[in-house]
Amino acid sequence: RIQAAAAVQAPEPPDYLDDKERGIFLRLREALDPVALEVQDISGGCGSMYAVAITAEAFRGLPVIKQHRLVNDILKSDIKEWHGIQLRTK
Amino acid sequence: YLRKANSQAFRHAARPAAARPSALRFLTPFQARFLSDATRQAIDQAVKSSPVVLFMKGTPETPQCGFSRATIQILGVQGVDPGKFTAFNVLEDEELRQGIKEYSEWPTIPQLYVNKEFIGGCDIVLSMHQDGTLAKLLEEKGVLAPMEET
């Protein structure tokens, strides 16, 4: 019963994600268990900048900056390689 | 409108009477990755140089990155007092560019500090601008330019 509830909540990675986007998507999903999650390469396919939007219970009560730090931490090794990241969390 | 980015201030703030420590040259790449005391102190000085401090790419007149440009524009629209603002150009100083990321524990540039407190990068500044919390913060901290008398 618990597994069924989790399957309903956790978003599935859309088909149109490329491999890198999918990797980021899955990693964020596993770490934050979000109810809404979007990952998009905004560097024209170069894999050097991403727009990420996350809605997660894990963020409740946290100031925005702490929410962003949480995500920065999860994606730490990726962000080092990137030119930038656009982050929206709630 | 806004004072030119002043990386000179960064160096002057850091450098004691003696020459800048060249110890960094002798560190292995592994050791050099950690924030040295000298760099940390230099950034401390930078962060307290003005009530509002922005670490950016390029200068306020010529930003070299869209996110830095957006942040400068927002501070302008908010009416930050130029006399209470200093910008540091991380592109002029590789040590600052890497050091500020460790210092703030924040991976990207630009980075906004108000009264020595880290506020955030472009995304956060933009959303605070949109929801009114930035205007409130800047007003509370007394960093806005005085309204002109009519």
PDB file of C-alpha atoms in Angstrom:
ATOM      1  CA  ARG A   1       0.000   0.000   0.000  1.00  0.00           C
ATOM      2  CA  ILE A   2       2.845   2.366   0.848  1.00  0.00           C
ATOM      3  CA  GLN A   3       4.565   1.596  -2.446  1.00  0.00           C
ATOM      4  CA  ALA A   4       1.408   2.375  -4.411  1.00  0.00           C
ATOM      5  CA  ALA A   5       1.118   5.773  -2.721  1.00  0.00           C
ATOM      6  CA  ALA A   6       4.732   6.588  -3.547  1.00  0.00           C
ATOM      7  CA  ALA A   7       4.213   5.637  -7.200  1.00  0.00           C
ATOM      8  CA  VAL A   8       1.267   8.026  -7.463  1.00  0.00           C
ATOM      9  CA  GLN A   9       3.203  10.936  -5.971  1.00  0.00           C
ATOM     10  CA  ALA A  10       6.654  10.678  -7.540  1.00  0.00           C
ATOM     11  CA  PRO A  11       6.770  12.360 -10.961  1.00  0.00           C
ATOM     12  CA  GLU A  12       7.974  10.329 -13.924  1.00  0.00           C
ATOM     13  CA  PRO A  13      10.713  11.727 -16.126  1.00  0.00           C
ATOM     14  CA  PRO A  14       9.069  12.915 -19.354  1.00  0.00           C
ATOM     15  CA  ASP A  15      10.056  11.197 -22.602  1.00  0.00           C
ATOM     16  CA  TYR A  16      11.570  14.306 -24.111  1.00  0.00           C
ATOM     17  CA  LEU A  17      14.395  14.563 -21.562  1.00  0.00           C
ATOM     18  CA  ASP A  18      17.848  13.853 -22.937  1.00  0.00           C
ATOM     19  CA  ASP A  19      20.154  11.491 -21.060  1.00  0.00           C
ATOM     20  CA  LYS A  20      21.776  14.192 -18.931  1.00  0.00           C
ATOM     21  CA  GLU A  21      18.447  15.813 -18.079  1.00  0.00           C
ATOM     22  CA  ARG A  22      17.068  12.434 -17.126  1.00  0.00           C
ATOM     23  CA  GLY A  23      20.069  11.741 -14.907  1.00  0.00           C
ATOM     24  CA  ILE A  24      19.605  15.025 -13.076  1.00  0.00           C
ATOM     25  CA  PHE A  25      15.868  14.468 -12.844  1.00  0.00           C
ATOM     26  CA  LEU A  26      16.254  11.035 -11.274  1.00  0.00           C
ATOM     27  CA  ARG A  27      18.904  12.138  -8.843  1.00  0.00           C
ATOM     28  CA  LEU A  28      16.787  15.044  -7.621  1.00  0.00           C
ATOM     29  CA  ARG A  29      13.726  12.860  -7.398  1.00  0.00           C
ATOM     30  CA  GLU A  30      15.530  10.324  -5.271  1.00  0.00           C
ATOM     31  CA  ALA A  31      17.041  12.905  -2.967  1.00  0.00           C
ATOM     32  CA  LEU A  32      14.029  15.176  -2.466  1.00  0.00           C
ATOM     33  CA  ASP A  33      10.930  13.096  -3.239  1.00  0.00           C
ATOM     34  CA  PRO A  34       9.316  16.080  -4.941  1.00  0.00           C
ATOM     35  CA  VAL A  35       5.670  16.409  -5.964  1.00  0.00           C
ATOM     36  CA  ALA A  36       6.678  18.430  -9.020  1.00  0.00           C
ATOM     37  CA  LEU A  37       9.971  18.435 -10.861  1.00  0.00           C
ATOM     38  CA  GLU A  38      11.227  19.969 -14.085  1.00  0.00           C
ATOM     39  CA  VAL A  39      14.714  19.785 -15.530  1.00  0.00           C
ATOM     40  CA  GLN A  40      15.677  21.478 -18.761  1.00  0.00           C
ATOM     41  CA  ASP A  41      18.960  22.015 -20.559  1.00  0.00           C
ATOM     42  CA  ILE A  42      18.983  25.711 -21.425  1.00  0.00           C
ATOM     43  CA  SER A  43      22.408  25.770 -22.987  1.00  0.00           C
ATOM     44  CA  GLY A  44      21.119  24.710 -26.384  1.00  0.00           C
ATOM     45  CA  GLY A  45      21.898  21.063 -25.741  1.00  0.00           C
ATOM     46  CA  CYS A  46      25.456  21.724 -24.560  1.00  0.00           C
ATOM     47  CA  GLY A  47      24.844  20.371 -21.075  1.00  0.00           C
ATOM     48  CA  SER A  48      26.365  23.489 -19.532  1.00  0.00           C
ATOM     49  CA  MET A  49      23.315  25.222 -18.083  1.00  0.00           C
ATOM     50  CA  TYR A  50      20.101  23.898 -16.649  1.00  0.00           C
ATOM     51  CA  ALA A  51      16.791  25.269 -15.471  1.00  0.00           C
ATOM     52  CA  VAL A  52      15.409  23.293 -12.548  1.00  0.00           C
ATOM     53  CA  ALA A  53      12.054  23.734 -10.832  1.00  0.00           C
ATOM     54  CA  ILE A  54      11.198  21.663  -7.769  1.00  0.00           C
ATOM     55  CA  THR A  55       8.213  21.561  -5.461  1.00  0.00           C
ATOM     56  CA  ALA A  56       8.876  19.379  -2.462  1.00  0.00           C
ATOM     57  CA  GLU A  57       7.713  18.817   1.082  1.00  0.00           C
ATOM     58  CA  ALA A  58      11.393  18.822   2.048  1.00  0.00           C
ATOM     59  CA  PHE A  59      11.426  22.580   1.434  1.00  0.00           C
ATOM     60  CA  ARG A  60       8.542  23.394   3.727  1.00  0.00           C
ATOM     61  CA  GLY A  61       9.491  25.971   6.337  1.00  0.00           C
ATOM     62  CA  LEU A  62      12.930  26.584   4.849  1.00  0.00           C
ATOM     63  CA  PRO A  63      13.918  30.042   3.632  1.00  0.00           C
ATOM     64  CA  VAL A  64      14.475  30.070  -0.125  1.00  0.00           C
ATOM     65  CA  ILE A  65      18.198  30.316   0.255  1.00  0.00           C
ATOM     66  CA  LYS A  66      18.318  27.124   2.337  1.00  0.00           C
ATOM     67  CA  GLN A  67      16.143  25.388  -0.253  1.00  0.00           C
ATOM     68  CA  HIS A  68      18.629  26.371  -2.937  1.00  0.00           C
ATOM     69  CA  ARG A  69      21.580  25.256  -0.836  1.00  0.00           C
ATOM     70  CA  LEU A  70      19.932  21.870  -0.476  1.00  0.00           C
ATOM     71  CA  VAL A  71      19.715  21.487  -4.232  1.00  0.00           C
ATOM     72  CA  ASN A  72      23.232  22.867  -4.752  1.00  0.00           C
ATOM     73  CA  ASP A  73      24.481  20.200  -2.411  1.00  0.00           C
ATOM     74  CA  ILE A  74      22.734  17.363  -4.234  1.00  0.00           C
ATOM     75  CA  LEU A  75      24.028  18.538  -7.598  1.00  0.00           C
ATOM     76  CA  LYS A  76      27.414  19.675  -6.288  1.00  0.00           C
ATOM     77  CA  SER A  77      29.613  17.693  -8.629  1.00  0.00           C
ATOM     78  CA  ASP A  78      27.487  18.559 -11.657  1.00  0.00           C
ATOM     79  CA  ILE A  79      27.289  22.269 -10.937  1.00  0.00           C
ATOM     80  CA  LYS A  80      31.062  22.444 -10.856  1.00  0.00           C
ATOM     81  CA  GLU A  81      31.100  21.441 -14.521  1.00  0.00           C
ATOM     82  CA  TRP A  82      28.301  23.761 -15.555  1.00  0.00           C
ATOM     83  CA  HIS A  83      28.301  27.364 -16.610  1.00  0.00           C
ATOM     84  CA  GLY A  84      25.231  28.096 -14.569  1.00  0.00           C
ATOM     85  CA  ILE A  85      21.983  26.939 -13.055  1.00  0.00           C
ATOM     86  CA  GLN A  86      18.558  28.508 -12.855  1.00  0.00           C
ATOM     87  CA  LEU A  87      16.752  27.293  -9.822  1.00  0.00           C
ATOM     88  CA  ARG A  88      13.161  27.684  -8.693  1.00  0.00           C
ATOM     89  CA  THR A  89      12.101  25.885  -5.572  1.00  0.00           C
ATOM     90  CA  LYS A  90       9.073  25.836  -3.343  1.00  0.00           C
TER      91      LYS A  90
ATOM     92  CA  TYR B   1      25.125  55.176 -12.225  1.00  0.00           C
ATOM     93  CA  LEU B   2      26.800  52.512 -10.154  1.00  0.00           C
ATOM     94  CA  ARG B   3      30.452  52.791  -9.173  1.00  0.00           C
ATOM     95  CA  LYS B   4      32.828  50.885 -11.356  1.00  0.00           C
ATOM     96  CA  ALA B   5      33.639  47.412 -10.109  1.00  0.00           C
ATOM     97  CA  ASN B   6      36.599  47.801  -7.866  1.00  0.00           C
ATOM     98  CA  SER B   7      38.830  44.789  -7.793  1.00  0.00           C
ATOM     99  CA  GLN B   8      41.638  47.119  -6.779  1.00  0.00           C
ATOM    100  CA  ALA B   9      39.873  47.558  -3.473  1.00  0.00           C
ATOM    101  CA  PHE B  10      39.882  43.811  -3.076  1.00  0.00           C
ATOM    102  CA  ARG B  11      43.635  43.679  -3.493  1.00  0.00           C
ATOM    103  CA  HIS B  12      44.334  46.716  -1.339  1.00  0.00           C
ATOM    104  CA  ALA B  13      42.148  45.409   1.408  1.00  0.00           C
ATOM    105  CA  ALA B  14      43.989  42.097   1.400  1.00  0.00           C
ATOM    106  CA  ARG B  15      47.574  43.146   0.945  1.00  0.00           C
ATOM    107  CA  PRO B  16      49.597  43.981   4.038  1.00  0.00           C
ATOM    108  CA  ALA B  17      52.617  46.298   3.721  1.00  0.00           C
ATOM    109  CA  ALA B  18      54.691  43.343   2.529  1.00  0.00           C
ATOM    110  CA  ALA B  19      54.148  41.827  -0.898  1.00  0.00           C
ATOM    111  CA  ARG B  20      51.172  39.547  -1.396  1.00  0.00           C
ATOM    112  CA  PRO B  21      52.029  36.110  -0.051  1.00  0.00           C
ATOM    113  CA  SER B  22      53.316  33.922  -2.852  1.00  0.00           C
ATOM    114  CA  ALA B  23      52.756  30.840  -0.730  1.00  0.00           C
ATOM    115  CA  LEU B  24      49.962  29.829  -3.054  1.00  0.00           C
ATOM    116  CA  ARG B  25      52.504  29.124  -5.762  1.00  0.00           C
ATOM    117  CA  PHE B  26      54.032  26.377  -3.667  1.00  0.00           C
ATOM    118  CA  LEU B  27      50.833  24.618  -2.746  1.00  0.00           C
ATOM    119  CA  THR B  28      49.812  21.495  -4.590  1.00  0.00           C
ATOM    120  CA  PRO B  29      46.612  21.848  -6.612  1.00  0.00           C
ATOM    121  CA  PHE B  30      44.841  19.848  -3.921  1.00  0.00           C
ATOM    122  CA  GLN B  31      45.896  22.221  -1.159  1.00  0.00           C
ATOM    123  CA  ALA B  32      45.275  25.293  -3.275  1.00  0.00           C
ATOM    124  CA  ARG B  33      41.604  24.344  -3.609  1.00  0.00           C
ATOM    125  CA  PHE B  34      40.916  25.151   0.010  1.00  0.00           C
ATOM    126  CA  LEU B  35      40.340  28.747   0.963  1.00  0.00           C
ATOM    127  CA  SER B  36      43.599  30.186   2.238  1.00  0.00           C
ATOM    128  CA  ASP B  37      43.555  32.468   5.276  1.00  0.00           C
ATOM    129  CA  ALA B  38      44.832  35.358   3.193  1.00  0.00           C
ATOM    130  CA  THR B  39      42.057  34.951   0.638  1.00  0.00           C
ATOM    131  CA  ARG B  40      39.423  34.528   3.329  1.00  0.00           C
ATOM    132  CA  GLN B  41      40.577  37.728   5.009  1.00  0.00           C
ATOM    133  CA  ALA B  42      40.600  39.570   1.708  1.00  0.00           C
ATOM    134  CA  ILE B  43      37.033  38.489   1.042  1.00  0.00           C
ATOM    135  CA  ASP B  44      36.034  39.441   4.605  1.00  0.00           C
ATOM    136  CA  GLN B  45      37.305  42.933   3.816  1.00  0.00           C
ATOM    137  CA  ALA B  46      35.461  42.989   0.494  1.00  0.00           C
ATOM    138  CA  VAL B  47      32.214  41.854   2.079  1.00  0.00           C
ATOM    139  CA  LYS B  48      32.312  44.654   4.640  1.00  0.00           C
ATOM    140  CA  SER B  49      33.558  47.347   2.262  1.00  0.00           C
ATOM    141  CA  SER B  50      30.013  48.642   1.716  1.00  0.00           C
ATOM    142  CA  PRO B  51      26.508  47.910   3.002  1.00  0.00           C
ATOM    143  CA  VAL B  52      25.651  46.396  -0.386  1.00  0.00           C
ATOM    144  CA  VAL B  53      28.301  44.270  -2.103  1.00  0.00           C
ATOM    145  CA  LEU B  54      27.913  42.371  -5.348  1.00  0.00           C
ATOM    146  CA  PHE B  55      30.420  39.851  -6.639  1.00  0.00           C
ATOM    147  CA  MET B  56      29.749  39.770 -10.362  1.00  0.00           C
ATOM    148  CA  LYS B  57      31.176  38.999 -13.771  1.00  0.00           C
ATOM    149  CA  GLY B  58      32.186  42.225 -15.423  1.00  0.00           C
ATOM    150  CA  THR B  59      31.408  45.717 -14.168  1.00  0.00           C
ATOM    151  CA  PRO B  60      28.114  47.466 -13.440  1.00  0.00           C
ATOM    152  CA  GLU B  61      28.594  49.449 -16.652  1.00  0.00           C
ATOM    153  CA  THR B  62      29.622  46.396 -18.659  1.00  0.00           C
ATOM    154  CA  PRO B  63      28.336  43.159 -17.173  1.00  0.00           C
ATOM    155  CA  GLN B  64      29.880  40.097 -18.821  1.00  0.00           C
ATOM    156  CA  CYS B  65      27.077  37.695 -18.043  1.00  0.00           C
ATOM    157  CA  GLY B  66      23.292  37.810 -18.303  1.00  0.00           C
ATOM    158  CA  PHE B  67      22.763  36.843 -14.667  1.00  0.00           C
ATOM    159  CA  SER B  68      25.126  39.527 -13.432  1.00  0.00           C
ATOM    160  CA  ARG B  69      23.477  42.052 -15.698  1.00  0.00           C
ATOM    161  CA  ALA B  70      20.029  41.127 -14.422  1.00  0.00           C
ATOM    162  CA  THR B  71      21.154  41.524 -10.814  1.00  0.00           C
ATOM    163  CA  ILE B  72      22.713  44.935 -11.454  1.00  0.00           C
ATOM    164  CA  GLN B  73      19.545  46.067 -13.207  1.00  0.00           C
ATOM    165  CA  ILE B  74      17.403  44.973 -10.287  1.00  0.00           C
ATOM    166  CA  LEU B  75      19.566  46.831  -7.783  1.00  0.00           C
ATOM    167  CA  GLY B  76      19.287  49.901 -10.000  1.00  0.00           C
ATOM    168  CA  VAL B  77      15.512  49.648 -10.242  1.00  0.00           C
ATOM    169  CA  GLN B  78      15.307  49.214  -6.477  1.00  0.00           C
ATOM    170  CA  GLY B  79      17.193  52.481  -6.091  1.00  0.00           C
ATOM    171  CA  VAL B  80      20.217  51.311  -4.132  1.00  0.00           C
ATOM    172  CA  ASP B  81      22.373  54.268  -3.071  1.00  0.00           C
ATOM    173  CA  PRO B  82      25.547  54.211  -5.227  1.00  0.00           C
ATOM    174  CA  GLY B  83      27.482  55.524  -2.253  1.00  0.00           C
ATOM    175  CA  LYS B  84      26.540  52.404  -0.327  1.00  0.00           C
ATOM    176  CA  PHE B  85      27.381  49.934  -3.055  1.00  0.00           C
ATOM    177  CA  THR B  86      30.544  48.213  -4.258  1.00  0.00           C
ATOM    178  CA  ALA B  87      30.844  45.676  -7.049  1.00  0.00           C
ATOM    179  CA  PHE B  88      33.744  43.256  -7.437  1.00  0.00           C
ATOM    180  CA  ASN B  89      34.570  41.807 -10.832  1.00  0.00           C
ATOM    181  CA  VAL B  90      35.517  38.155 -10.363  1.00  0.00           C
ATOM    182  CA  LEU B  91      36.741  37.946 -13.954  1.00  0.00           C
ATOM    183  CA  GLU B  92      39.655  40.204 -13.042  1.00  0.00           C
ATOM    184  CA  ASP B  93      40.835  37.958 -10.249  1.00  0.00           C
ATOM    185  CA  GLU B  94      40.847  34.176 -10.455  1.00  0.00           C
ATOM    186  CA  GLU B  95      41.562  33.843  -6.745  1.00  0.00           C
ATOM    187  CA  LEU B  96      38.472  35.879  -5.934  1.00  0.00           C
ATOM    188  CA  ARG B  97      36.430  33.967  -8.457  1.00  0.00           C
ATOM    189  CA  GLN B  98      37.186  30.611  -6.818  1.00  0.00           C
ATOM    190  CA  GLY B  99      37.513  31.938  -3.278  1.00  0.00           C
ATOM    191  CA  ILE B 100      34.084  33.557  -3.141  1.00  0.00           C
ATOM    192  CA  LYS B 101      32.446  30.240  -4.027  1.00  0.00           C
ATOM    193  CA  GLU B 102      34.080  28.537  -1.053  1.00  0.00           C
ATOM    194  CA  TYR B 103      33.593  31.521   1.227  1.00  0.00           C
ATOM    195  CA  SER B 104      29.849  31.718   0.543  1.00  0.00           C
ATOM    196  CA  GLU B 105      29.476  27.966   0.026  1.00  0.00           C
ATOM    197  CA  TRP B 106      27.604  28.931  -3.122  1.00  0.00           C
ATOM    198  CA  PRO B 107      28.607  27.645  -6.524  1.00  0.00           C
ATOM    199  CA  THR B 108      27.657  30.476  -8.842  1.00  0.00           C
ATOM    200  CA  ILE B 109      28.230  34.156  -9.583  1.00  0.00           C
ATOM    201  CA  PRO B 110      26.676  36.738  -9.061  1.00  0.00           C
ATOM    202  CA  GLN B 111      26.504  36.841  -5.278  1.00  0.00           C
ATOM    203  CA  LEU B 112      24.808  39.596  -3.322  1.00  0.00           C
ATOM    204  CA  TYR B 113      25.748  40.576   0.215  1.00  0.00           C
ATOM    205  CA  VAL B 114      23.827  43.117   2.316  1.00  0.00           C
ATOM    206  CA  ASN B 115      25.450  44.198   5.587  1.00  0.00           C
ATOM    207  CA  LYS B 116      27.851  41.273   5.323  1.00  0.00           C
ATOM    208  CA  GLU B 117      25.019  38.783   5.040  1.00  0.00           C
ATOM    209  CA  PHE B 118      24.823  36.568   1.972  1.00  0.00           C
ATOM    210  CA  ILE B 119      21.449  37.101   0.294  1.00  0.00           C
ATOM    211  CA  GLY B 120      21.737  34.908  -2.776  1.00  0.00           C
ATOM    212  CA  GLY B 121      22.371  34.783  -6.480  1.00  0.00           C
ATOM    213  CA  CYS B 122      20.402  36.026  -9.456  1.00  0.00           C
ATOM    214  CA  ASP B 123      17.468  33.612  -9.073  1.00  0.00           C
ATOM    215  CA  ILE B 124      16.896  34.569  -5.460  1.00  0.00           C
ATOM    216  CA  VAL B 125      17.375  38.297  -6.050  1.00  0.00           C
ATOM    217  CA  LEU B 126      14.936  38.151  -8.948  1.00  0.00           C
ATOM    218  CA  SER B 127      12.235  36.343  -6.990  1.00  0.00           C
ATOM    219  CA  MET B 128      12.719  38.650  -3.991  1.00  0.00           C
ATOM    220  CA  HIS B 129      12.392  41.582  -6.393  1.00  0.00           C
ATOM    221  CA  GLN B 130       9.151  40.159  -7.777  1.00  0.00           C
ATOM    222  CA  ASP B 131       7.519  39.368  -4.450  1.00  0.00           C
ATOM    223  CA  GLY B 132       8.494  42.612  -2.719  1.00  0.00           C
ATOM    224  CA  THR B 133      10.829  41.122  -0.127  1.00  0.00           C
ATOM    225  CA  LEU B 134      13.903  42.719  -1.722  1.00  0.00           C
ATOM    226  CA  ALA B 135      12.453  46.211  -1.531  1.00  0.00           C
ATOM    227  CA  LYS B 136      11.588  45.556   2.099  1.00  0.00           C
ATOM    228  CA  LEU B 137      15.068  44.260   2.912  1.00  0.00           C
ATOM    229  CA  LEU B 138      16.864  47.172   1.239  1.00  0.00           C
ATOM    230  CA  GLU B 139      14.638  49.679   2.949  1.00  0.00           C
ATOM    231  CA  GLU B 140      15.096  48.102   6.360  1.00  0.00           C
ATOM    232  CA  LYS B 141      18.856  48.115   5.947  1.00  0.00           C
ATOM    233  CA  GLY B 142      18.814  51.784   4.967  1.00  0.00           C
ATOM    234  CA  VAL B 143      20.687  51.369   1.684  1.00  0.00           C
ATOM    235  CA  LEU B 144      18.312  53.082  -0.701  1.00  0.00           C
ATOM    236  CA  ALA B 145      19.140  56.423  -2.287  1.00  0.00           C
ATOM    237  CA  PRO B 146      17.232  59.293  -0.691  1.00  0.00           C
ATOM    238  CA  MET B 147      14.117  60.362  -2.580  1.00  0.00           C
ATOM    239  CA  GLU B 148      14.593  63.590  -4.441  1.00  0.00           C
ATOM    240  CA  GLU B 149      12.757  66.621  -3.217  1.00  0.00           C
ATOM    241  CA  THR B 150      10.250  68.094  -5.680  1.00  0.00           C
TER     242      THR B 150
END
